[in-house]
Amino acid sequence: MYVFLIRRVLAAIPVVVVVTIFVFALLHLAPGDPAAIIAGDLATAEDVAKIRAKLGLDQPLMIQFFTWAGQLLRGDLGNSIFSAHPVSQLIGQRLEPTLTLTVMTLFISILLAVPLGVIAAWRVGSWIDRGVMGFAVFGFSVPGFVIGYVLIWVFAIELDWLPVQGYTPLAKGFWPWLSNIILPSVTLALAYMALIARITRAAMLETLSQDYIRTAHAKGLATPHVLLRHALHNAAVPIVTVIGIGVALLIGGVVVTESVFAIPGLGRLTVDAILRRDYPVIQGIILVFSGAYVLVNLIVDMLYTVLDPRIRY
Amino acid sequence: MSGASESIAIPDAPPARAGVVAFLRRHPTVVIGCTLLLAIVIASIAAPWLGTVDPISINPGQRLKSPSAEYWFGTDRFGRDLYSRVIYGGRISLIVGLSVAALATVIGLAIGLVSGYLRAVDAVVMRVMDGMMAIPAIMLAIALIALSKASVLIVIIAVALPEIPRVVRLVRAIVLTIREQPYIEAATATGTSLPRILLRHFLPNALPPLIVQATYICASAVLIEAALSFLGAGTPPEVPSWGNIMAEARPYFQLKPMMVLLPGIFLAVTVLAINLVGDGLRDMLDPRLARKM
Amino acid sequence: MSVYRRNAFRATAAGALALILASPWSAIAQSVLRLVPQADLKILDTVQTTNNITSNHGYMVYDTLFSLDGKLAAKPQMVESYSKSPDSLTWKFKLRPGLKFHDGQAVTAKDAVASILRFSKRIPAGVTMMQFAKEIVATGGDTFEIRLNKPFGLVLETLAGPENPLFVTREADAQLDPNTAMTTAIGSGPFMFVREEWVPGSKVVYKKNPDYKPRSEPADGFAGGKLAKVDRVEWLVIPDSNTAVQALIKGEVDIIEIPQTDLLPLVRKDPNITVKVIDRVGTQAIYRMNHLIPPFNNAKARQALLYATGDQRDYLSSMIGFAEYEKPCWAVFICGTPFETQAGVGDWAKGDKKANIEKAKALLKEAGYKGEKVVVLDPVETHLAHAQAVVTAQKLREIGMTVELAAIDWGTQSARRQIKDGPDKNPGAWNIFHTWGGGLAMNSPLSNTPTPSACDGKNWFGWPCDEELEKIRLEFPLAPPEKQKEIVERLQKRFYEVVPYIPAGQFFAPVAFRKNLSGILDTPRLVLWNIEKK
């Protein structure tokens, strides 16, 4: 197990390096010129060229890359081209809201979706099953921003229970923090629950029909026991996979949700940085993201071995 | 424990020669799904003959009108006829959704099967997949479009690429579970060749969850296309897709909710139809689970 | 179950406790003004960038030597007294006593001189002034002089320029190269920048400068006493226009600097919200052609665009959608200003659509247009520019042109419009892009950026070339005030012969704020001093 762990972590390094080079090349080959954005709309090409030179953006791509990579090896992600803030600080500022949103969403959706999926599979064909499946379809066929707007309208404007927008750090109190994060988490969770419930149900149906379940049933084991002990246990592998994949999907959803609710998280930092071509920031975020993916997938792979001892590494 | 045990008690499905009526009775969801989907596909193909006007012709004097006899769905911020845009919009949305689902699933399935079975390949492939997943889809799309040109094809490729690793991981997980089953060991022992094992045992096992995943990809592709539209990297907003109609109507949600909801309903119905078809196919393809719904 | 209950109870209790604690706390708390700015503050340096949001930041933390009052006349601000020599070549200035930077240092003449010099290397008005200047020197602790080679009528106007204002920074900061970003924000203005709380992309915080020495006159336009009447100002960036409006209705924010006009019906219903135009000069939408490549390297083809644009109504209603905020205007130097004139404006402005299209088609034929593809840049995430681009695409199609509406983002437009080559040499080639300019910059031949048409290819993107137009334009700064109008008329006449760009209409963006605010000044740009919050 430990050997596996070390091997995996070592294997992750080339992944991150390749991603880094790939992203750097793509970014710098794509059109868009931070110097032009800095100079402003009414600046002339000469002004833009001067600023570009000052930023070192007129250097050959290779030199720019090695300058950046050199900094990186010293643990320095560089500074934003625009605000001159260190990239690590910018990411640090944005980590809490995004982590809160992600964890809260995962919490809500797993808590609700896995039982829903299990019940739907157990009572397959019943009105419960149809209800769950109908909800699943609804959940991921409505765009996140529409759900967000409806929730704002109902819970923040009409009922006046929760704030419209913004984020309050946990340090400033539990309720202010929670009240700001409820609507965005529910917005995100709705689509995500739909996915988890569907896959849970599918995996459960698969397992329920396998021989040993039939055997268990024939042996006269009580239904909830069979359901939980055998079926869920075996269905866990695909479910965990989907949750692992879902973390990746969450990052995409976070971008939209953070925009709708004006939450200063990593998603918005990414979009802002892309739109203004703040290269060091984009590159820094990519590094953080790839790190997170590698970690999540590592955890998922380890969960496989725990959940299903037949899988070995 | 009604459903599962009952269906298991029933003997195997009757011969495939049974008539249309029998098919209808056995798979109502497929029929409903196919009908809906067909209706939407036909509507978007036959758009010019369905009382539509030029969907890109603007008329700022008539902007943001509510639904009326002249403008069935009202007009958008440029005074374009929303009904025409929604009907025409199905073309781009369906093309993007279906192409992405097909592309991602086929490629992901192939890679996932091989990777799950061959350990030597597995390590390398999965690291590449991790790398692919590590790049946010939106960024990849912007870069791809910047390097070539904004077009529907590029959007399809850009949306499909990040979906591939997700399919691969799902397929691989299933393969890993099934690989250890006794009957596979038996097959290997009797000298059955690898492609045959893959085809006969893994594919049928991987297919049902994969269909669920494909329907999800199809739906999400349509939504990602909309998200890309916001960032200027989607299908060009002048040519309507359900995604970019909603994206453009987004600020007006409170004021004219129908501007977002009408294309949204079309989108939701389409997704529903695809899901019904997917669920139905799943039951048909998997004999053990037949007659469940 | 019981665990769940207990947690739920705990949450409720915490909420109740927070509410109890919150109410008395807010009563004794500082007054906080919350504003949704027009954009995110990306850059702190008001010389390096000409973006409006950065000069808004400048208005908060810095002070200016002169300021425009409500009638747009230059009035001393940091300057106590000034004089002009009889030959108009030497201008003497004396600073007000007691001015202090936020770090406690006194403001000296050296700071002022260094700030003028840095400003004048980059901002067009300053660059022009330097062409007349011999030297700018500090002559004492609080006195400095601008010495000219030849008379220049716009010294005070340059020092008081409102669009890209000349802010006074510390000498050390002002010695930076104008193209290197100044990352400090130490000024002598009414508010202080709270760096620790700045979250780029989300939040900018200022607090009241307790040591600020306002002028004794009442606030009037940008001039007069700039008294901060709230303890703290927070700029909250809300990227979603709908969410921003909801936050205003809910009272989570107090002002939206530029609400999206289409959403105004939502706030107008609300009795607690005022919607008001404070900028009576307005903004002019324009579109610019690439003059170096076909078809718009031909003046006739550019004239065809005048007819295609017609009465500008389609542009204005797509961008704004409220007649009261729209003003069709073909005066190059802005309607409602002393330089408004109808000189050279042809019958396209009457807006007879059929006649206009026919005339445009005829002009295109004369220009020898043969259906080449015209690339219109369409920054889809930018509300105003996207609206303009879609309208232009339709207008061009109506007059028989082949159009490619290139969907991109604003950042790509900024980069792509630098491309001079045609599509044969560069796939990124463009023919038309859209933008807009603040009325106070567009209203003078000196500060209007898109008009200069020198043929050196160094002028603003699109590179119009007409020596005749440029010659008339350069007469302007040399002329005495009474001759300026006549020059503007000749200039505009020539403008519509060679058509460097197309004005697409003038508009007045309103500010939306909650009624518990008072003292919002009628300035072309929203400034936050003098505002009280009840």
Tab-separated table of N, CA and C in Angstrom, chain B residues 108-223:
chain	number	residue	atom	x	y	z
B	108	GLY	N	-13.569	7.190	-25.101
B	108	GLY	CA	-13.380	6.850	-23.699
B	108	GLY	C	-13.562	5.361	-23.443
B	109	LEU	N	-14.518	4.765	-24.107
B	109	LEU	CA	-14.778	3.327	-23.949
B	109	LEU	C	-13.569	2.523	-24.408
B	110	ALA	N	-13.063	2.871	-25.571
B	110	ALA	CA	-11.927	2.138	-26.127
B	110	ALA	C	-10.739	2.226	-25.164
B	111	ILE	N	-10.438	3.449	-24.749
B	111	ILE	CA	-9.278	3.618	-23.865
B	111	ILE	C	-9.520	2.917	-22.528
B	112	GLY	N	-10.740	3.066	-22.008
B	112	GLY	CA	-11.046	2.505	-20.696
B	112	GLY	C	-10.958	0.984	-20.679
B	113	LEU	N	-11.481	0.336	-21.712
B	113	LEU	CA	-11.435	-1.129	-21.787
B	113	LEU	C	-10.000	-1.618	-21.806
B	114	VAL	N	-9.214	-1.017	-22.671
B	114	VAL	CA	-7.828	-1.465	-22.815
B	114	VAL	C	-7.062	-1.193	-21.523
B	115	SER	N	-7.276	0.019	-20.995
B	115	SER	CA	-6.542	0.415	-19.800
B	115	SER	C	-6.902	-0.446	-18.605
B	116	GLY	N	-8.171	-0.788	-18.484
B	116	GLY	CA	-8.589	-1.595	-17.349
B	116	GLY	C	-8.054	-3.014	-17.431
B	117	TYR	N	-7.846	-3.474	-18.625
B	117	TYR	CA	-7.427	-4.860	-18.780
B	117	TYR	C	-5.918	-5.039	-18.739
B	118	LEU	N	-5.200	-4.169	-19.431
B	118	LEU	CA	-3.754	-4.301	-19.530
B	118	LEU	C	-3.073	-3.396	-18.502
B	119	ARG	N	-2.464	-4.004	-17.508
B	119	ARG	CA	-1.888	-3.207	-16.423
B	119	ARG	C	-0.732	-2.341	-16.897
B	120	ALA	N	0.023	-2.841	-17.856
B	120	ALA	CA	1.185	-2.090	-18.329
B	120	ALA	C	0.729	-0.769	-18.941
B	121	VAL	N	-0.325	-0.843	-19.735
B	121	VAL	CA	-0.847	0.356	-20.384
B	121	VAL	C	-1.499	1.261	-19.350
B	122	ASP	N	-2.158	0.605	-18.413
B	122	ASP	CA	-2.992	1.314	-17.450
B	122	ASP	C	-2.280	2.477	-16.776
B	123	ALA	N	-1.096	2.210	-16.226
B	123	ALA	CA	-0.400	3.236	-15.456
B	123	ALA	C	-0.199	4.495	-16.295
B	124	VAL	N	0.303	4.301	-17.512
B	124	VAL	CA	0.593	5.448	-18.373
B	124	VAL	C	-0.697	6.170	-18.760
B	125	VAL	N	-1.661	5.388	-19.240
B	125	VAL	CA	-2.904	5.992	-19.730
B	125	VAL	C	-3.587	6.789	-18.627
B	126	MET	N	-3.634	6.203	-17.453
B	126	MET	CA	-4.351	6.897	-16.386
B	126	MET	C	-3.653	8.186	-15.978
B	127	ARG	N	-2.331	8.218	-16.059
B	127	ARG	CA	-1.640	9.471	-15.734
B	127	ARG	C	-1.976	10.548	-16.782
B	128	VAL	N	-2.008	10.117	-18.047
B	128	VAL	CA	-2.370	11.071	-19.105
B	128	VAL	C	-3.792	11.584	-18.873
B	129	MET	N	-4.674	10.644	-18.477
B	129	MET	CA	-6.066	11.036	-18.218
B	129	MET	C	-6.136	12.029	-17.055
B	130	ASP	N	-5.369	11.737	-15.998
B	130	ASP	CA	-5.327	12.674	-14.867
B	130	ASP	C	-4.898	14.053	-15.352
B	131	GLY	N	-3.879	14.049	-16.210
B	131	GLY	CA	-3.396	15.324	-16.750
B	131	GLY	C	-4.478	16.042	-17.523
B	132	MET	N	-5.210	15.294	-18.343
B	132	MET	CA	-6.277	15.919	-19.144
B	132	MET	C	-7.357	16.508	-18.255
B	133	MET	N	-7.668	15.762	-17.170
B	133	MET	CA	-8.721	16.246	-16.284
B	133	MET	C	-8.273	17.465	-15.491
B	134	ALA	N	-6.963	17.594	-15.375
B	134	ALA	CA	-6.447	18.681	-14.542
B	134	ALA	C	-6.595	20.038	-15.215
B	135	ILE	N	-6.878	20.055	-16.504
B	135	ILE	CA	-7.042	21.329	-17.194
B	135	ILE	C	-8.531	21.635	-17.291
B	136	PRO	N	-8.972	22.729	-16.685
B	136	PRO	CA	-10.400	23.044	-16.750
B	136	PRO	C	-10.885	23.145	-18.195
B	137	ALA	N	-12.042	22.551	-18.442
B	137	ALA	CA	-12.568	22.445	-19.792
B	137	ALA	C	-12.664	23.799	-20.484
B	138	ILE	N	-13.071	24.803	-19.721
B	138	ILE	CA	-13.298	26.113	-20.322
B	138	ILE	C	-12.008	26.693	-20.874
B	139	MET	N	-10.925	26.504	-20.097
B	139	MET	CA	-9.645	27.040	-20.538
B	139	MET	C	-9.157	26.326	-21.795
B	140	LEU	N	-9.321	25.008	-21.777
B	140	LEU	CA	-8.917	24.210	-22.934
B	140	LEU	C	-9.680	24.694	-24.177
B	141	ALA	N	-10.966	24.935	-23.995
B	141	ALA	CA	-11.793	25.355	-25.119
B	141	ALA	C	-11.340	26.710	-25.656
B	142	ILE	N	-11.080	27.643	-24.757
B	142	ILE	CA	-10.654	28.975	-25.201
B	142	ILE	C	-9.373	28.856	-26.009
B	143	ALA	N	-8.430	28.081	-25.481
B	143	ALA	CA	-7.155	27.942	-26.165
B	143	ALA	C	-7.346	27.305	-27.535
B	144	LEU	N	-8.141	26.236	-27.586
B	144	LEU	CA	-8.358	25.548	-28.858
B	144	LEU	C	-8.990	26.477	-29.879
B	145	ILE	N	-9.974	27.235	-29.429
B	145	ILE	CA	-10.678	28.109	-30.347
B	145	ILE	C	-9.772	29.248	-30.795
B	146	ALA	N	-8.937	29.713	-29.858
B	146	ALA	CA	-8.008	30.786	-30.215
B	146	ALA	C	-7.015	30.327	-31.267
B	147	LEU	N	-6.596	29.058	-31.157
B	147	LEU	CA	-5.586	28.566	-32.083
B	147	LEU	C	-6.156	28.292	-33.471
B	148	SER	N	-7.450	28.009	-33.540
B	148	SER	CA	-8.027	27.844	-34.875
B	148	SER	C	-9.053	28.952	-35.070
B	149	LYS	N	-10.331	28.617	-35.052
B	149	LYS	CA	-11.346	29.633	-35.229
B	149	LYS	C	-12.620	29.205	-34.527
B	150	ALA	N	-13.372	30.146	-34.023
B	150	ALA	CA	-14.616	29.801	-33.347
B	150	ALA	C	-15.565	29.148	-34.341
B	151	SER	N	-15.891	27.886	-34.070
B	151	SER	CA	-16.841	27.196	-34.939
B	151	SER	C	-17.474	26.068	-34.155
B	152	VAL	N	-18.544	25.515	-34.694
B	152	VAL	CA	-19.242	24.447	-33.996
B	152	VAL	C	-18.323	23.239	-33.818
B	153	LEU	N	-17.540	22.922	-34.836
B	153	LEU	CA	-16.670	21.749	-34.768
B	153	LEU	C	-15.669	21.884	-33.625
B	154	ILE	N	-15.051	23.058	-33.529
B	154	ILE	CA	-14.062	23.268	-32.469
B	154	ILE	C	-14.731	23.164	-31.099
B	155	VAL	N	-15.935	23.698	-30.988
B	155	VAL	CA	-16.645	23.603	-29.716
B	155	VAL	C	-16.880	22.138	-29.365
B	156	ILE	N	-17.267	21.338	-30.349
B	156	ILE	CA	-17.509	19.912	-30.102
B	156	ILE	C	-16.237	19.243	-29.585
B	157	ILE	N	-15.139	19.489	-30.279
B	157	ILE	CA	-13.875	18.871	-29.855
B	157	ILE	C	-13.492	19.359	-28.460
B	158	ALA	N	-13.613	20.658	-28.253
B	158	ALA	CA	-13.192	21.240	-26.983
B	158	ALA	C	-14.028	20.722	-25.820
B	159	VAL	N	-15.315	20.503	-26.059
B	159	VAL	CA	-16.167	20.005	-24.973
B	159	VAL	C	-15.967	18.501	-24.780
B	160	ALA	N	-15.705	17.792	-25.872
B	160	ALA	CA	-15.574	16.336	-25.786
B	160	ALA	C	-14.274	15.920	-25.084
B	161	LEU	N	-13.194	16.621	-25.373
B	161	LEU	CA	-11.889	16.217	-24.829
B	161	LEU	C	-11.894	16.028	-23.313
B	162	PRO	N	-12.342	17.016	-22.548
B	162	PRO	CA	-12.297	16.824	-21.094
B	162	PRO	C	-13.274	15.758	-20.609
B	163	GLU	N	-14.254	15.376	-21.424
B	163	GLU	CA	-15.197	14.340	-20.999
B	163	GLU	C	-14.576	12.949	-21.101
B	164	ILE	N	-13.609	12.799	-22.011
B	164	ILE	CA	-13.041	11.466	-22.265
B	164	ILE	C	-12.499	10.814	-20.988
B	165	PRO	N	-11.657	11.522	-20.214
B	165	PRO	CA	-11.119	10.853	-19.022
B	165	PRO	C	-12.204	10.412	-18.055
B	166	ARG	N	-13.292	11.161	-18.004
B	166	ARG	CA	-14.372	10.773	-17.092
B	166	ARG	C	-14.958	9.432	-17.526
B	167	VAL	N	-15.148	9.266	-18.820
B	167	VAL	CA	-15.659	7.987	-19.322
B	167	VAL	C	-14.633	6.882	-19.042
B	168	VAL	N	-13.384	7.197	-19.312
B	168	VAL	CA	-12.332	6.196	-19.116
B	168	VAL	C	-12.323	5.702	-17.680
B	169	ARG	N	-12.397	6.627	-16.748
B	169	ARG	CA	-12.348	6.229	-15.336
B	169	ARG	C	-13.532	5.339	-14.965
B	170	LEU	N	-14.688	5.685	-15.481
B	170	LEU	CA	-15.881	4.886	-15.173
B	170	LEU	C	-15.740	3.476	-15.729
B	171	VAL	N	-15.361	3.393	-17.007
B	171	VAL	CA	-15.225	2.094	-17.662
B	171	VAL	C	-14.175	1.261	-16.945
B	172	ARG	N	-13.074	1.902	-16.622
B	172	ARG	CA	-11.976	1.193	-15.995
B	172	ARG	C	-12.406	0.632	-14.641
B	173	ALA	N	-13.146	1.434	-13.900
B	173	ALA	CA	-13.585	0.967	-12.579
B	173	ALA	C	-14.439	-0.285	-12.713
B	174	ILE	N	-15.302	-0.281	-13.704
B	174	ILE	CA	-16.161	-1.454	-13.908
B	174	ILE	C	-15.322	-2.660	-14.320
B	175	VAL	N	-14.384	-2.388	-15.219
B	175	VAL	CA	-13.534	-3.479	-15.694
B	175	VAL	C	-12.751	-4.075	-14.532
B	176	LEU	N	-12.233	-3.208	-13.675
B	176	LEU	CA	-11.451	-3.697	-12.539
B	176	LEU	C	-12.280	-4.619	-11.656
B	177	THR	N	-13.548	-4.274	-11.483
B	177	THR	CA	-14.408	-5.112	-10.659
B	177	THR	C	-14.680	-6.445	-11.334
B	178	ILE	N	-15.014	-6.357	-12.615
B	178	ILE	CA	-15.442	-7.555	-13.332
B	178	ILE	C	-14.276	-8.493	-13.622
B	179	ARG	N	-13.088	-7.893	-13.792
B	179	ARG	CA	-11.942	-8.701	-14.179
B	179	ARG	C	-11.705	-9.849	-13.209
B	180	GLU	N	-12.061	-9.591	-11.944
B	180	GLU	CA	-11.778	-10.590	-10.918
B	180	GLU	C	-12.858	-11.665	-10.838
B	181	GLN	N	-13.912	-11.518	-11.635
B	181	GLN	CA	-14.992	-12.495	-11.559
B	181	GLN	C	-14.525	-13.845	-12.108
B	182	PRO	N	-15.039	-14.923	-11.523
B	182	PRO	CA	-14.579	-16.269	-11.900
B	182	PRO	C	-14.732	-16.575	-13.397
B	183	TYR	N	-15.826	-16.098	-14.003
B	183	TYR	CA	-16.040	-16.539	-15.392
B	183	TYR	C	-15.028	-15.935	-16.351
B	184	ILE	N	-14.444	-14.791	-15.977
B	184	ILE	CA	-13.403	-14.215	-16.828
B	184	ILE	C	-12.145	-15.058	-16.723
B	185	GLU	N	-11.827	-15.417	-15.485
B	185	GLU	CA	-10.657	-16.278	-15.290
B	185	GLU	C	-10.816	-17.570	-16.077
B	186	ALA	N	-12.029	-18.063	-16.061
B	186	ALA	CA	-12.302	-19.293	-16.800
B	186	ALA	C	-12.074	-19.081	-18.296
B	187	ALA	N	-12.559	-17.976	-18.795
B	187	ALA	CA	-12.420	-17.688	-20.222
B	187	ALA	C	-10.953	-17.600	-20.605
B	188	THR	N	-10.176	-16.888	-19.750
B	188	THR	CA	-8.757	-16.757	-20.039
B	188	THR	C	-8.096	-18.130	-20.022
B	189	ALA	N	-8.505	-18.900	-19.053
B	189	ALA	CA	-7.898	-20.219	-18.908
B	189	ALA	C	-8.154	-21.097	-20.123
B	190	THR	N	-9.345	-20.971	-20.705
B	190	THR	CA	-9.660	-21.798	-21.861
B	190	THR	C	-9.056	-21.239	-23.139
B	191	GLY	N	-8.276	-20.177	-23.043
B	191	GLY	CA	-7.525	-19.677	-24.196
B	191	GLY	C	-8.301	-18.765	-25.107
B	192	THR	N	-9.373	-18.159	-24.612
B	192	THR	CA	-10.106	-17.186	-25.433
B	192	THR	C	-9.234	-15.940	-25.617
B	193	SER	N	-9.224	-15.385	-26.814
B	193	SER	CA	-8.327	-14.262	-27.102
B	193	SER	C	-8.843	-12.986	-26.432
B	194	LEU	N	-7.930	-12.062	-26.237
B	194	LEU	CA	-8.237	-10.825	-25.522
B	194	LEU	C	-9.387	-10.022	-26.137
B	195	PRO	N	-9.323	-9.741	-27.434
B	195	PRO	CA	-10.418	-8.939	-28.015
B	195	PRO	C	-11.758	-9.623	-27.811
B	196	ARG	N	-11.754	-10.930	-27.884
B	196	ARG	CA	-13.018	-11.648	-27.753
B	196	ARG	C	-13.558	-11.513	-26.336
B	197	ILE	N	-12.651	-11.616	-25.363
B	197	ILE	CA	-13.061	-11.466	-23.960
B	197	ILE	C	-13.655	-10.072	-23.768
B	198	LEU	N	-12.933	-9.092	-24.307
B	198	LEU	CA	-13.390	-7.717	-24.154
B	198	LEU	C	-14.788	-7.570	-24.718
B	199	LEU	N	-14.942	-8.101	-25.936
B	199	LEU	CA	-16.198	-7.918	-26.653
B	199	LEU	C	-17.334	-8.648	-25.942
B	200	ARG	N	-17.048	-9.879	-25.529
B	200	ARG	CA	-18.132	-10.712	-25.038
B	200	ARG	C	-18.511	-10.407	-23.586
B	201	HIS	N	-17.496	-10.120	-22.765
B	201	HIS	CA	-17.806	-10.000	-21.350
B	201	HIS	C	-17.811	-8.569	-20.834
B	202	PHE	N	-16.775	-7.836	-21.222
B	202	PHE	CA	-16.683	-6.495	-20.638
B	202	PHE	C	-17.682	-5.535	-21.249
B	203	LEU	N	-17.795	-5.593	-22.556
B	203	LEU	CA	-18.632	-4.605	-23.220
B	203	LEU	C	-20.070	-4.620	-22.694
B	204	PRO	N	-20.700	-5.791	-22.648
B	204	PRO	CA	-22.081	-5.790	-22.137
B	204	PRO	C	-22.151	-5.291	-20.702
B	205	ASN	N	-21.107	-5.540	-19.908
B	205	ASN	CA	-21.126	-5.092	-18.529
B	205	ASN	C	-20.912	-3.589	-18.411
B	206	ALA	N	-20.099	-3.072	-19.313
B	206	ALA	CA	-19.762	-1.644	-19.223
B	206	ALA	C	-20.849	-0.779	-19.846
B	207	LEU	N	-21.621	-1.383	-20.728
B	207	LEU	CA	-22.559	-0.585	-21.523
B	207	LEU	C	-23.643	0.132	-20.711
B	208	PRO	N	-24.348	-0.592	-19.839
B	208	PRO	CA	-25.462	0.100	-19.149
B	208	PRO	C	-25.032	1.376	-18.408
B	209	PRO	N	-24.022	1.294	-17.512
B	209	PRO	CA	-23.647	2.553	-16.857
B	209	PRO	C	-23.134	3.583	-17.847
B	210	LEU	N	-22.549	3.086	-18.927
B	210	LEU	CA	-21.988	4.004	-19.916
B	210	LEU	C	-23.094	4.798	-20.613
B	211	ILE	N	-24.205	4.127	-20.847
B	211	ILE	CA	-25.320	4.823	-21.503
B	211	ILE	C	-25.838	5.927	-20.600
B	212	VAL	N	-25.924	5.613	-19.311
B	212	VAL	CA	-26.333	6.645	-18.355
B	212	VAL	C	-25.361	7.825	-18.444
B	213	GLN	N	-24.082	7.480	-18.448
B	213	GLN	CA	-23.053	8.522	-18.506
B	213	GLN	C	-23.152	9.314	-19.814
B	214	ALA	N	-23.408	8.618	-20.921
B	214	ALA	CA	-23.481	9.294	-22.218
B	214	ALA	C	-24.637	10.285	-22.252
B	215	THR	N	-25.762	9.894	-21.668
B	215	THR	CA	-26.894	10.830	-21.663
B	215	THR	C	-26.517	12.059	-20.848
B	216	TYR	N	-25.810	11.799	-19.750
B	216	TYR	CA	-25.386	12.931	-18.935
B	216	TYR	C	-24.430	13.833	-19.715
B	217	ILE	N	-23.482	13.223	-20.418
B	217	ILE	CA	-22.517	14.008	-21.202
B	217	ILE	C	-23.255	14.845	-22.243
B	218	CYS	N	-24.223	14.220	-22.880
B	218	CYS	CA	-24.981	14.912	-23.922
B	218	CYS	C	-25.631	16.164	-23.339
B	219	ALA	N	-26.276	15.995	-22.193
B	219	ALA	CA	-26.934	17.142	-21.571
B	219	ALA	C	-25.918	18.188	-21.141
B	220	SER	N	-24.856	17.722	-20.502
B	220	SER	CA	-23.890	18.695	-19.987
B	220	SER	C	-23.175	19.401	-21.133
B	221	ALA	N	-23.008	18.708	-22.264
B	221	ALA	CA	-22.349	19.346	-23.416
B	221	ALA	C	-23.135	20.575	-23.859
B	222	VAL	N	-24.454	20.426	-23.862
B	222	VAL	CA	-25.294	21.543	-24.274
B	222	VAL	C	-25.131	22.712	-23.291
B	223	LEU	N	-25.023	22.372	-22.016
B	223	LEU	CA	-24.866	23.421	-21.007
B	223	LEU	C	-23.466	24.038	-21.045
